Coordinates of C-alpha atoms in Angstrom, one line a residue:
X1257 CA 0.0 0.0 0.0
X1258 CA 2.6 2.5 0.8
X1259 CA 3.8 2.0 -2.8
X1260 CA 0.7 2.4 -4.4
X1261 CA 0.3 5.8 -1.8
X1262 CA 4.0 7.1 -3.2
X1263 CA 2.8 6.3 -7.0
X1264 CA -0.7 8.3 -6.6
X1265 CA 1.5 11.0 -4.6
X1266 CA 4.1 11.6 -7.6
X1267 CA 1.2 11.8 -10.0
X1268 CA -0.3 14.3 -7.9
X1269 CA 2.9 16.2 -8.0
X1270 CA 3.7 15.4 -11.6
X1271 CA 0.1 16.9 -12.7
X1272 CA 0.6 19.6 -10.4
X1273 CA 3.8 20.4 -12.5
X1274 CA 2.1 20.6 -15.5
X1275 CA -0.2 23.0 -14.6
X1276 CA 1.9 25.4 -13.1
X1277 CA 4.0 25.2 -16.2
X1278 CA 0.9 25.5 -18.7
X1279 CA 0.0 28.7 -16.8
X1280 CA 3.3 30.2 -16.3
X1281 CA 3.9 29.6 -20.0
X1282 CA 0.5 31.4 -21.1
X1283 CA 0.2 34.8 -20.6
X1284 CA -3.2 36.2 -19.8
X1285 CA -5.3 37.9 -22.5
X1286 CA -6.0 40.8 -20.5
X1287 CA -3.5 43.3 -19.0
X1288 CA -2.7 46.8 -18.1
X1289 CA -1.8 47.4 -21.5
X1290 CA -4.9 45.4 -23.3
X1291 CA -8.3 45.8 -21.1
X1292 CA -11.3 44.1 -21.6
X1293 CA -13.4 45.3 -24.8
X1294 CA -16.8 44.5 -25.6
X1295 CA -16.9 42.5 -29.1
X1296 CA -20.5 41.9 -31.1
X1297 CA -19.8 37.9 -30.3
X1298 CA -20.2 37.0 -26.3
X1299 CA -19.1 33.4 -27.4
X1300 CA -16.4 34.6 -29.4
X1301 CA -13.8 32.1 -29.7
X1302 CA -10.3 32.6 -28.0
X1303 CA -8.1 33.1 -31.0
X1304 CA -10.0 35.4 -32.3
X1305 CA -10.2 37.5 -29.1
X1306 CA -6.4 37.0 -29.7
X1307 CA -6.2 38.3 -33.0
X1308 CA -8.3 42.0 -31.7
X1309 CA -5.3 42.2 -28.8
X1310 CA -3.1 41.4 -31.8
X1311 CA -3.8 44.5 -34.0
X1312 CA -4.7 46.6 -30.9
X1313 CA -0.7 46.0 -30.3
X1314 CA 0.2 46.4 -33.4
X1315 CA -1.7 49.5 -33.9
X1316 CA 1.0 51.0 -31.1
X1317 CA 3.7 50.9 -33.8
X1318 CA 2.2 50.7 -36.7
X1319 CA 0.5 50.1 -39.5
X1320 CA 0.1 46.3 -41.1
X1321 CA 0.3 46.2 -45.2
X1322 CA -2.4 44.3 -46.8
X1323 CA -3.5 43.2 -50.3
X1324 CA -6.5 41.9 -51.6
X1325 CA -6.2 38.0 -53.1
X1326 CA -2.7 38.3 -52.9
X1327 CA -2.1 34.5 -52.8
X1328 CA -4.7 33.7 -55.7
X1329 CA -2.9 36.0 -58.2
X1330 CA -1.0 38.6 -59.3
X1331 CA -0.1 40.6 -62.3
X1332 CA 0.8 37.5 -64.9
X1333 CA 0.2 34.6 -62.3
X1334 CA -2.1 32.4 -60.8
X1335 CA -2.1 30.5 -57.7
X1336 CA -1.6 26.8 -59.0
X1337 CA -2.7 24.0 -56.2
X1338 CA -0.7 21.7 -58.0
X1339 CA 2.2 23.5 -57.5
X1340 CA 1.0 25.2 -54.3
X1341 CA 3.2 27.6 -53.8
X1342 CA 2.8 31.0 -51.4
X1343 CA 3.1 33.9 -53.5
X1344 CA 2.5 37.4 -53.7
X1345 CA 3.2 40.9 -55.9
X1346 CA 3.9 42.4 -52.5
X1347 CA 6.5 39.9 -51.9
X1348 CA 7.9 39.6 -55.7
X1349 CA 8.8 43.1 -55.0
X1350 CA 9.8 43.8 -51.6
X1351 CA 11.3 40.5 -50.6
X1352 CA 8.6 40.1 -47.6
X1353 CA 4.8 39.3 -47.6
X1354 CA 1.6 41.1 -47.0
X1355 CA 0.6 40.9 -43.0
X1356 CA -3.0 41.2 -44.3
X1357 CA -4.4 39.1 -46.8
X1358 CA -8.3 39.8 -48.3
X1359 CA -10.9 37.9 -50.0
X1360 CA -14.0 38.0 -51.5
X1361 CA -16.4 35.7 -50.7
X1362 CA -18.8 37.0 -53.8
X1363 CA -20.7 33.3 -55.4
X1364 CA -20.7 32.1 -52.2
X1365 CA -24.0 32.5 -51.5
X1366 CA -24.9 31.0 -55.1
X1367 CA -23.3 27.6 -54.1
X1368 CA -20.4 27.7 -57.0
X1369 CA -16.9 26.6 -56.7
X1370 CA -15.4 30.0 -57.6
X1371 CA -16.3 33.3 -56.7
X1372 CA -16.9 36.3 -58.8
X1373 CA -13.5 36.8 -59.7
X1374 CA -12.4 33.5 -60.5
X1375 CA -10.9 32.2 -57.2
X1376 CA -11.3 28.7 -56.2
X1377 CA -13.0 28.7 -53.2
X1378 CA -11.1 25.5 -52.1
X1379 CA -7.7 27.4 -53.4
X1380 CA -9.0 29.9 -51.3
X1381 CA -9.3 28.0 -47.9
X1382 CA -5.9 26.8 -48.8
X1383 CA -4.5 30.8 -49.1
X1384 CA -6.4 31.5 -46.3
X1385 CA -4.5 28.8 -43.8
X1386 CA -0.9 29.4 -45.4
X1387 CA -1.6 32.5 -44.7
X1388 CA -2.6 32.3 -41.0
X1389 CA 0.1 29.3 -40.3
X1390 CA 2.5 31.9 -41.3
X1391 CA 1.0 35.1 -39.1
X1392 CA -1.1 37.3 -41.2
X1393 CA -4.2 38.2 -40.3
X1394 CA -7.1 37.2 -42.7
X1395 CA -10.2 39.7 -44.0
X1396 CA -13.3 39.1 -45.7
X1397 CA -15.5 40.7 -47.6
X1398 CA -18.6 39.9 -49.7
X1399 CA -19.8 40.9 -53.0
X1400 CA -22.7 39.2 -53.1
X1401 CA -25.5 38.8 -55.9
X1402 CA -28.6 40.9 -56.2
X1403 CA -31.0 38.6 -54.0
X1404 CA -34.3 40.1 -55.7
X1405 CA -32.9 40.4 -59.5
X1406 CA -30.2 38.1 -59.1
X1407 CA -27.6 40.4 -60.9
X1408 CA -24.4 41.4 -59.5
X1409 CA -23.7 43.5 -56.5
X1410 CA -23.6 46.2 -58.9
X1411 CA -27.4 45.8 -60.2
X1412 CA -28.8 48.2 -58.1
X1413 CA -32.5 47.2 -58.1
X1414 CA -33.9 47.7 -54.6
X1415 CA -33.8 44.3 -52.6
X1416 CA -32.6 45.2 -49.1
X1417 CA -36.4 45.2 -47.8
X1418 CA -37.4 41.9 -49.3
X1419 CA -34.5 40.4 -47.3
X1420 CA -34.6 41.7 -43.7
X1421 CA -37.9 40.6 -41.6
X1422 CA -41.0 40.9 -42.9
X1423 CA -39.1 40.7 -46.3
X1424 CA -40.6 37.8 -49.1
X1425 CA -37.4 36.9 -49.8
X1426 CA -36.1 36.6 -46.1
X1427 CA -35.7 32.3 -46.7
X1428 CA -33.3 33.1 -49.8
X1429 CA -31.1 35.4 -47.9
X1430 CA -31.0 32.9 -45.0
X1431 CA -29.9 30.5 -46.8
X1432 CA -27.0 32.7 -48.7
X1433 CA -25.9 33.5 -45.0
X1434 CA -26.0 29.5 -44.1
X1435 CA -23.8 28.9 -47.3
X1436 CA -21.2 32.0 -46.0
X1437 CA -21.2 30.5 -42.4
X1438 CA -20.8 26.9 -43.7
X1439 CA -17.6 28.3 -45.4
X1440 CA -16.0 30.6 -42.6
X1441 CA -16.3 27.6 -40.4
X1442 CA -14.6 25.1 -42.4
X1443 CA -11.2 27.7 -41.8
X1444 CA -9.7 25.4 -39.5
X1445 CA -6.3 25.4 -38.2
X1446 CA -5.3 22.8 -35.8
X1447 CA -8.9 21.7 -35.1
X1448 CA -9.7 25.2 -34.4
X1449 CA -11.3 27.8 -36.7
X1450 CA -9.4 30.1 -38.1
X1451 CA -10.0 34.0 -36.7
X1452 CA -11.5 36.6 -39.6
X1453 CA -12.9 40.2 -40.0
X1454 CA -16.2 40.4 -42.1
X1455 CA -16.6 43.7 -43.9
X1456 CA -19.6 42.9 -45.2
X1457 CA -21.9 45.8 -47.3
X1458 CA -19.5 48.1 -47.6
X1459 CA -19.5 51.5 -49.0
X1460 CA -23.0 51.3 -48.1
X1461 CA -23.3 55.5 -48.5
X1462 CA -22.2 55.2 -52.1
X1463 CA -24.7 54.5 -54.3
X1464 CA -22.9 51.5 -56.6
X1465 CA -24.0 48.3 -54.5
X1466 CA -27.6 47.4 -54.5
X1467 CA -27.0 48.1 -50.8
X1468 CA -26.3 51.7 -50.9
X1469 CA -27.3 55.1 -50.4
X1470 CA -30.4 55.7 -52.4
X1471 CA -31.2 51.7 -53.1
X1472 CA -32.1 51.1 -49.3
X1473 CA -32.7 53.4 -46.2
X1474 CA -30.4 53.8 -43.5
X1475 CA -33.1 51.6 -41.7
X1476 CA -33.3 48.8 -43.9
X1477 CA -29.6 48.7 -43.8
X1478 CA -29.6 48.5 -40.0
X1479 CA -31.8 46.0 -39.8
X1480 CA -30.3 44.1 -42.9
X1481 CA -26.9 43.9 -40.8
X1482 CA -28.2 43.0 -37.6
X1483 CA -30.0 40.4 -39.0
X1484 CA -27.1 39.1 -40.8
X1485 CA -24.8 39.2 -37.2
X1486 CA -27.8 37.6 -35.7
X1487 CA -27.9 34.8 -38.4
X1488 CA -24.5 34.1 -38.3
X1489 CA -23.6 34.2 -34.8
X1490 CA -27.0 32.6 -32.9
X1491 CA -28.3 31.1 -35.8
X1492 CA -25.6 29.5 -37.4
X1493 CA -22.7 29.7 -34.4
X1494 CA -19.8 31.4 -36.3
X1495 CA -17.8 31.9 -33.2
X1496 CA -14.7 33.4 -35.6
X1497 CA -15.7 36.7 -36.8
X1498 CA -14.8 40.6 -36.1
X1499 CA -17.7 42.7 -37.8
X1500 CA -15.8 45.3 -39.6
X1501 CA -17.8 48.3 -41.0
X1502 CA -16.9 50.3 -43.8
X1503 CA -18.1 53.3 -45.7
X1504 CA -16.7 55.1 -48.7
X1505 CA -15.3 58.5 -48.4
X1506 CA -17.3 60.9 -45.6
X1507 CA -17.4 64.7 -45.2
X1508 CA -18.0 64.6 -41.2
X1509 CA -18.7 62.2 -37.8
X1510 CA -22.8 62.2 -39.0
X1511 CA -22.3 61.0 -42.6
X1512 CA -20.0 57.9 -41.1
X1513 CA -22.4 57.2 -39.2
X1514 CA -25.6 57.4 -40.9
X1515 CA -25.8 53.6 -41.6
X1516 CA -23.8 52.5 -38.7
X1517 CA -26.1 49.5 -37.1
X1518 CA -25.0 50.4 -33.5
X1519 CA -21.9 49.8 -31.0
X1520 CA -23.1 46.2 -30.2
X1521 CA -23.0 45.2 -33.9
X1522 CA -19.3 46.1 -35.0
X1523 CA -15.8 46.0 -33.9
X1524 CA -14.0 47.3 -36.2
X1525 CA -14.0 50.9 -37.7
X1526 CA -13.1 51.5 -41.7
X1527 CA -12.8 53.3 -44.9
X1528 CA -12.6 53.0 -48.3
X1529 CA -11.1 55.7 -50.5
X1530 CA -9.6 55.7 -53.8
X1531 CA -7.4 57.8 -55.5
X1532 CA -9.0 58.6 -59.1
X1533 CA -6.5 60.5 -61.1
X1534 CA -6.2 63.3 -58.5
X1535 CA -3.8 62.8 -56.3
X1536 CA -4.0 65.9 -54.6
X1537 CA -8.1 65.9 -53.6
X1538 CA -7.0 61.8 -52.4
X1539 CA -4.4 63.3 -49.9
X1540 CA -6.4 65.6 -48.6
X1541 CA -9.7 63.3 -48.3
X1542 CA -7.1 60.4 -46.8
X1543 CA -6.2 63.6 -44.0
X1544 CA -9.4 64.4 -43.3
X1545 CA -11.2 60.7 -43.6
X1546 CA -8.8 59.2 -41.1
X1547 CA -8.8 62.1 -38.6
X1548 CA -12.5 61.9 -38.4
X1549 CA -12.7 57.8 -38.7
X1550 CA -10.0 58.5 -35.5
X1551 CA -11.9 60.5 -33.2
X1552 CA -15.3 58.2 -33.6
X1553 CA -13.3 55.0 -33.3
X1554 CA -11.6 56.3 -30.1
X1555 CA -14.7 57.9 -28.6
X1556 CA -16.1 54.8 -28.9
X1557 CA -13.0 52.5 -27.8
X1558 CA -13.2 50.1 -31.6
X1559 CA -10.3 49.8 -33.8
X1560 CA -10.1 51.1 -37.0
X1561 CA -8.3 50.6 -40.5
X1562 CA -7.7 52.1 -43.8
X1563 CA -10.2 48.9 -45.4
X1564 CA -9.9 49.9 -49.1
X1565 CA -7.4 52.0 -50.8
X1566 CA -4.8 52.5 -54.0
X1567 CA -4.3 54.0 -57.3
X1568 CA -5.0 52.5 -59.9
X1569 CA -2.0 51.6 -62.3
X1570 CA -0.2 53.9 -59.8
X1571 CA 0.6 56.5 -62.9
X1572 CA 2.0 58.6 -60.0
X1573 CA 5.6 56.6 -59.4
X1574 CA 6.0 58.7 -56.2
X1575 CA 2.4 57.8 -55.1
X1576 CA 3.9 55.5 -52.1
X1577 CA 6.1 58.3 -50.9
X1578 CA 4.4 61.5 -51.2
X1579 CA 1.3 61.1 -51.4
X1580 CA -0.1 58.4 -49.5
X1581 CA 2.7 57.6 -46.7
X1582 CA 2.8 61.5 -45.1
X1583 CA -1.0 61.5 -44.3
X1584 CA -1.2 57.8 -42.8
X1585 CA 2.1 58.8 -40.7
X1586 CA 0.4 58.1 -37.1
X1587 CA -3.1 57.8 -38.0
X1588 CA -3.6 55.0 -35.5
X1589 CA -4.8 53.2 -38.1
X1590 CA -4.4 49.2 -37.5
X1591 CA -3.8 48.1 -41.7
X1592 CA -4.2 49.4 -44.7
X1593 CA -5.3 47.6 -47.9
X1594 CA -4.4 47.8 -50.9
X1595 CA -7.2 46.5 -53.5
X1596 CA -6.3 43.7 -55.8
X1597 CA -3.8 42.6 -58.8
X1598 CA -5.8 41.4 -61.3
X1599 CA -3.6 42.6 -65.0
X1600 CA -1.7 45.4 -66.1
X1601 CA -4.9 47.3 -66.3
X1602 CA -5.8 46.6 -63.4
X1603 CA -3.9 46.6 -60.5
X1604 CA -3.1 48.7 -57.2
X1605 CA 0.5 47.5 -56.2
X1606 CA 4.0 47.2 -58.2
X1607 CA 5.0 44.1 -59.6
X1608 CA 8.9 43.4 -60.4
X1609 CA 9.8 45.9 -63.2
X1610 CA 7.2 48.5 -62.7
X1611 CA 7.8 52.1 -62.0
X1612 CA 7.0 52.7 -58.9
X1613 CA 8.6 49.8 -57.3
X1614 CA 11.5 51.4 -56.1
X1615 CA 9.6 54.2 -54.1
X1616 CA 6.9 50.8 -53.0
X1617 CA 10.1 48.9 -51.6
X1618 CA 11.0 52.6 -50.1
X1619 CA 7.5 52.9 -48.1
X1620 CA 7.8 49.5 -47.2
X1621 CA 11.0 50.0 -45.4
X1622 CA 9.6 52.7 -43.2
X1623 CA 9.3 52.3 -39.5
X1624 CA 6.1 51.9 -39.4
X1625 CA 5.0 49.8 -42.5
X1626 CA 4.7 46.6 -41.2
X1627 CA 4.8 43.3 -43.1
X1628 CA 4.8 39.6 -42.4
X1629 CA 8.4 39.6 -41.1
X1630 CA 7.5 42.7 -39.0
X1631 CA 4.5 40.6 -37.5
X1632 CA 6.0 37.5 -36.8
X1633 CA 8.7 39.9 -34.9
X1634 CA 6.2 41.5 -32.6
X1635 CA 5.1 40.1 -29.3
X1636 CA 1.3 40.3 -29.2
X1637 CA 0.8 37.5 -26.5

């Protein structure tokens, strides 16, 4: 018996071991320098609550670069799962990868394999863990069909009130959500799923998207995205998700938030602005557009990010330099990204041999420009 006694008592002390040493070797979420915040999802999952203490710290010193589908392609290439090999424009260039990687989950909601521009949606699950495995931090966003006319997100035949309660065409859009949810939570990385922002219905205040200003009321839109957090998160239990909103360029604090659903329904802060051949009314809606997204994110404690931006064919081959980097210096901002490389007519960051790649690797090397390397560099435990 005494045996048996010192066995069961060096198992006690062996287990007791291994506890101490599990919670020595975890540092606790919350701290002096990361309080508590209140996220749309009570049940949110831990890595996720991770990855908002992540850019919070990050935010502190500075800002993460992003493109949109930079794994899936890039000006002259194609991610190729045979081959399967991590690429990106951004890296092709600089040496060092994006530390924030979008896609669009547009077709998703129409069951197909590929969404609207072509991406594999299995490629893109693939992207989507390289990416994470790695350290960047994933965002989503959805261009989805016209649910009443069934045309593009562009068709901008009213349909918001058909889909939100009361709506006849509430079932269609419940089940577009259930295919999005179905999707999000097969991003799994080590049995658990894999932390994303949804910026869904953004740019609402333009009037482009069936969605926007003009095709819906700022009431209909409210209710259209609470109904869509609501489906996803009690209906469906997508436990993964930072609600991200987004409008297009604003003039002042009431036109950002004219659509905004409430403080309970998003944690993230964002704009979209676009530099269209005139550099100098960009700069100066960049200035004003993040000082005002600023002061509303802080007054109400969210983070916030640059969600959309670039040049197109960046004519300008100072554009990195002079006009976007000196009013994004100390924003606050968490990312900034830069929209997609589809062609040479089409694309918002250099590719090996254009002209502005030299003053591209030159904003990349600033202080504050952070990239995957940067990332993986940081302590945000």
């Amino acid at each position: 018996m005494k045996t048996v006694g010192s066995k069961i008592g060096l198992i006690k002390k062996l287990c007791l071991l291994v506890v101490l040493a599990w919670a020595f070797s975890c540092k606790p979420l919350y701290n002096a320098g990361y309080e508590k915040t209140p996220m749309v999802d009570k049940k949110l999952s831990l890595p996720t609550k991770r990855l908002h203490k992540k850019l919070f710290l990050t935010s502190k010193k500075g800002i993460i670069l992003g493109h949109q589908d930079s794994p899936g392609y890039g000006v002259g290439w194609k991610y190729d799962a045979a081959v399967d090999a991590f690429e990106s424009d951004v890296q092709k260039a600089t040496g060092d990868f994006p530390g924030v990687y979008g896609f669009d989950l547009g077709h998703i909601e129409l069951d197909k394999t590929h969404n609207l521009d072509t991406v594999g949606f299995a490629s893109m699950r693939k992207n989507i863990l390289d990416a994470h495995e790695k350290g960047g931090v994933i965002t989503l966003s959805w261009h989805l069909n016209n649910p009443f006319s069934d045309g593009s997100s562009w068709d901008t035949i009213s349909a918001v009130d058909k889909i939100i309660p009361g709506g006849a065409y509430i079932k269609k859009y419940e089940h577009w959500v259930e295919r999005l949810a179905n999707f999000v939570k097969s991003l799994k990385h080590k049995g658990k799923g894999i932390p994303v922002i949804f910026r869904p219905f953004h740019e609402m205040n333009g009037n482009w998207f069936w969605w926007g200003d003009g095709n819906c009321s700022p009431s209909d839109y409210v209710a259209l995205w609470k109904q869509t957090v609501h489906l996803l998160r009690d209906k469906y239990r997508v436990h993964q998700i930072l609600y991200a909103y987004s409008p297009n360029i604003v003039d002042s604090e009431s036109t950002f938030l004219k659509y905004y659903p409430g403080d309970a329904y998003v944690d993230i802060l964002g704009i979209d602005i676009y530099d269209h051949n005139d550099s100098e009314a960009y700069a100066k809606n960049v200035r004003d557009n993040l000082k005002i997204l600023s002061n509303i994110a802080k007054r109400k404690n969210k983070l916030y990010a640059f969600t959309e931006t670039g040049s197109e064919k960046i004519p300008n081959e100072k554009w990195f330099t002079e006009i976007l980097y000196p009013n994004i210096q100390a924003s606050g901002i968490a990312w900034i990204l830069f929209w997609r490389n589809a062609r040479e007519s089409h694309h918002y960051v250099p590719f090996p041999g254009h002209k502005s790649e030299t003053d591209f690797i030159q904003f990349c090397k600033s202080k504050d420009i952070l990239l995957l390397g940067n990332l993986q560099t940081i302590d945000t435990q």
